[in-house]
Amino acid sequence: MEYLTRKIEMADLPRFIELCKNHAAYEQAHYKTIDKFDKLKRAIFSDNQKLYCFVVEHDSKLIGYYTYTFDFSTWDAKTFMYLDCLYLEPDYRGMKIGERIFEDLKEIAQQNDCVNIQWQTPDFNERAIKFYKRIGGTGKNKVRFFINL
C-alpha cells in the first residue's frame, strides 16, 4: 500500500481534529472538539510552535497522525522528544506504517540532539504494547497524574 507522511497543513485541521476524536475514543477517553481548531492552529502554525504534527495520507485522505514536542530531562541534562500521539485508523494498522513513523521520529530526534524518545500508552492497549516492544521500546510502570486547571 502506498502512503505518504508529511507535515500537517492548515487545510488538514478539520480532519486532524476528527482523527484526534477517533484516537480518544480508541483510548476510552473523552475529547471535546470545542475551540480545538483555533488552539491547534496556534500550537502548530505559530512562530512560537509548541506542537509538531505529521499526517499519514492514503489516496488523498488522512488516515493517521503523529505529534511530538521537545522537553528537557533533568536526570539526563539533555533534551528528549516526547511522542504525544500516534494514531492510525483501524484499517491501516499492521501495515508497517508505525515502524516507518518511528524511523522518521528517530531521525528527527537525532537531528535535534535528543537523548531519547518517550511516550506512553494505556495499559489495556495490548496491541500497541506488543508493537512498541517489537521495535525495541522498553517500558516503565508508572502512574500518570494530572490536575485539571
Tab-separated table of C-alpha atoms in Angstrom:
chain	number	residue	atom	x	y	z
A	1	MET	CA	0.000	0.000	0.000
A	2	GLU	CA	1.290	3.413	-0.885
A	3	TYR	CA	1.011	6.179	1.665
A	4	LEU	CA	2.662	9.479	2.411
A	5	THR	CA	3.763	11.013	5.698
A	6	ARG	CA	4.039	14.785	5.604
A	7	LYS	CA	3.828	17.859	7.795
A	8	ILE	CA	0.298	18.902	8.546
A	9	GLU	CA	-1.139	21.788	6.540
A	10	MET	CA	-3.749	24.286	7.681
A	11	ALA	CA	-6.369	22.696	5.404
A	12	ASP	CA	-5.859	19.377	7.253
A	13	LEU	CA	-7.020	20.704	10.620
A	14	PRO	CA	-10.714	19.667	10.413
A	15	ARG	CA	-9.815	16.057	9.516
A	16	PHE	CA	-6.967	16.099	12.058
A	17	ILE	CA	-9.446	17.037	14.792
A	18	GLU	CA	-11.690	14.179	13.664
A	19	LEU	CA	-8.730	11.789	13.907
A	20	CYS	CA	-7.955	13.105	17.400
A	21	LYS	CA	-11.547	12.355	18.398
A	22	ASN	CA	-11.245	8.825	16.975
A	23	HIS	CA	-7.956	8.370	18.840
A	24	ALA	CA	-9.521	9.454	22.125
A	25	ALA	CA	-12.433	7.055	21.626
A	26	TYR	CA	-9.974	4.214	20.939
A	27	GLU	CA	-8.195	5.032	24.211
A	28	GLN	CA	-11.527	5.214	26.041
A	29	ALA	CA	-11.135	8.931	26.715
A	30	HIS	CA	-13.420	11.909	26.192
A	31	TYR	CA	-12.476	14.505	23.565
A	32	LYS	CA	-14.100	17.907	23.277
A	33	THR	CA	-13.853	19.442	19.826
A	34	ILE	CA	-14.864	22.930	21.029
A	35	ASP	CA	-12.152	25.522	20.254
A	36	LYS	CA	-9.738	22.823	19.057
A	37	PHE	CA	-9.314	24.351	15.600
A	38	ASP	CA	-8.014	27.687	16.909
A	39	LYS	CA	-5.973	26.155	19.716
A	40	LEU	CA	-4.281	23.603	17.481
A	41	LYS	CA	-3.752	26.213	14.778
A	42	ARG	CA	-1.820	28.360	17.292
A	43	ALA	CA	0.139	25.412	18.687
A	44	ILE	CA	1.212	24.072	15.287
A	45	PHE	CA	1.349	27.039	12.920
A	46	SER	CA	2.502	29.985	15.029
A	47	ASP	CA	6.014	31.441	15.158
A	48	ASN	CA	6.233	30.059	18.689
A	49	GLN	CA	5.402	26.479	17.677
A	50	LYS	CA	4.514	24.209	20.604
A	51	LEU	CA	3.460	21.054	18.770
A	52	TYR	CA	4.961	19.290	15.772
A	53	CYS	CA	2.496	17.315	13.686
A	54	PHE	CA	2.757	14.952	10.753
A	55	VAL	CA	-0.143	13.265	8.995
A	56	VAL	CA	-0.383	9.980	7.153
A	57	GLU	CA	-2.187	10.166	3.834
A	58	HIS	CA	-3.535	7.404	1.589
A	59	ASP	CA	-5.466	8.074	-1.612
A	60	SER	CA	-5.697	11.793	-0.719
A	61	LYS	CA	-7.344	11.007	2.649
A	62	LEU	CA	-5.750	11.445	6.071
A	63	ILE	CA	-5.651	8.058	7.801
A	64	GLY	CA	-3.474	8.892	10.787
A	65	TYR	CA	-1.170	11.310	12.513
A	66	TYR	CA	1.634	11.661	14.990
A	67	THR	CA	2.553	14.607	17.170
A	68	TYR	CA	5.543	15.353	19.330
A	69	THR	CA	7.159	18.010	21.444
A	70	PHE	CA	10.627	18.578	22.813
A	71	ASP	CA	11.192	18.597	26.550
A	72	PHE	CA	14.153	18.548	28.912
A	73	SER	CA	15.261	15.691	31.164
A	74	THR	CA	16.683	16.792	34.489
A	75	TRP	CA	18.296	13.413	35.105
A	76	ASP	CA	19.932	13.243	31.658
A	77	ALA	CA	20.537	17.009	31.449
A	78	LYS	CA	19.505	16.783	27.785
A	79	THR	CA	16.543	17.356	25.534
A	80	PHE	CA	14.226	14.455	24.729
A	81	MET	CA	11.431	14.031	22.225
A	82	TYR	CA	8.010	13.321	23.679
A	83	LEU	CA	5.719	11.474	21.276
A	84	ASP	CA	2.375	12.835	22.394
A	85	CYS	CA	0.150	10.944	19.973
A	86	LEU	CA	0.435	8.262	17.323
A	87	TYR	CA	-2.780	7.135	15.692
A	88	LEU	CA	-3.759	5.191	12.600
A	89	GLU	CA	-7.319	4.390	11.618
A	90	PRO	CA	-8.089	0.693	12.318
A	91	ASP	CA	-7.990	-0.449	8.682
A	92	TYR	CA	-4.400	0.782	8.358
A	93	ARG	CA	-2.844	-0.895	11.387
A	94	GLY	CA	-0.486	-3.825	10.942
A	95	MET	CA	0.889	-2.499	7.632
A	96	LYS	CA	4.295	-1.418	8.991
A	97	ILE	CA	3.338	2.270	8.860
A	98	GLY	CA	4.118	2.596	12.572
A	99	GLU	CA	7.612	1.201	12.017
A	100	ARG	CA	8.260	3.793	9.335
A	101	ILE	CA	6.953	6.536	11.606
A	102	PHE	CA	9.364	5.501	14.341
A	103	GLU	CA	12.269	5.547	11.890
A	104	ASP	CA	11.288	9.119	10.952
A	105	LEU	CA	10.961	10.067	14.629
A	106	LYS	CA	14.398	8.642	15.443
A	107	GLU	CA	15.925	10.705	12.651
A	108	ILE	CA	14.217	13.912	13.828
A	109	ALA	CA	15.232	13.230	17.436
A	110	GLN	CA	18.854	12.640	16.447
A	111	GLN	CA	18.905	15.830	14.362
A	112	ASN	CA	17.722	17.695	17.473
A	113	ASP	CA	20.331	16.096	19.749
A	114	CYS	CA	17.738	14.266	21.836
A	115	VAL	CA	18.806	11.696	24.393
A	116	ASN	CA	15.732	9.529	23.699
A	117	ILE	CA	12.117	9.387	22.597
A	118	GLN	CA	9.491	8.918	25.294
A	119	TRP	CA	5.805	8.084	25.009
A	120	GLN	CA	3.015	6.293	26.816
A	121	THR	CA	0.017	4.161	26.035
A	122	PRO	CA	-2.853	2.884	28.161
A	123	ASP	CA	-2.084	-0.427	29.865
A	124	PHE	CA	-5.077	-2.040	28.123
A	125	ASN	CA	-3.696	-1.248	24.654
A	126	GLU	CA	-2.017	-4.639	24.360
A	127	ARG	CA	-1.602	-4.446	20.595
A	128	ALA	CA	0.359	-1.183	20.865
A	129	ILE	CA	2.447	-2.501	23.753
A	130	LYS	CA	3.373	-5.576	21.700
A	131	PHE	CA	4.316	-3.334	18.757
A	132	TYR	CA	6.417	-0.997	20.906
A	133	LYS	CA	8.321	-3.921	22.416
A	134	ARG	CA	8.878	-5.428	18.963
A	135	ILE	CA	10.522	-2.220	17.683
A	136	GLY	CA	12.822	-2.048	20.715
A	137	GLY	CA	10.849	0.086	23.149
A	138	THR	CA	11.159	-0.580	26.851
A	139	GLY	CA	8.555	0.326	29.410
A	140	LYS	CA	8.467	1.549	32.974
A	141	ASN	CA	5.378	1.081	35.086
A	142	LYS	CA	4.299	4.424	36.475
A	143	VAL	CA	1.030	6.068	37.319
A	144	ARG	CA	0.383	9.292	35.462
A	145	PHE	CA	-1.292	12.029	37.483
A	146	PHE	CA	-2.758	15.334	36.401
A	147	ILE	CA	-4.658	18.229	37.882
A	148	ASN	CA	-7.225	19.932	35.699
A	149	LEU	CA	-6.986	23.705	35.712
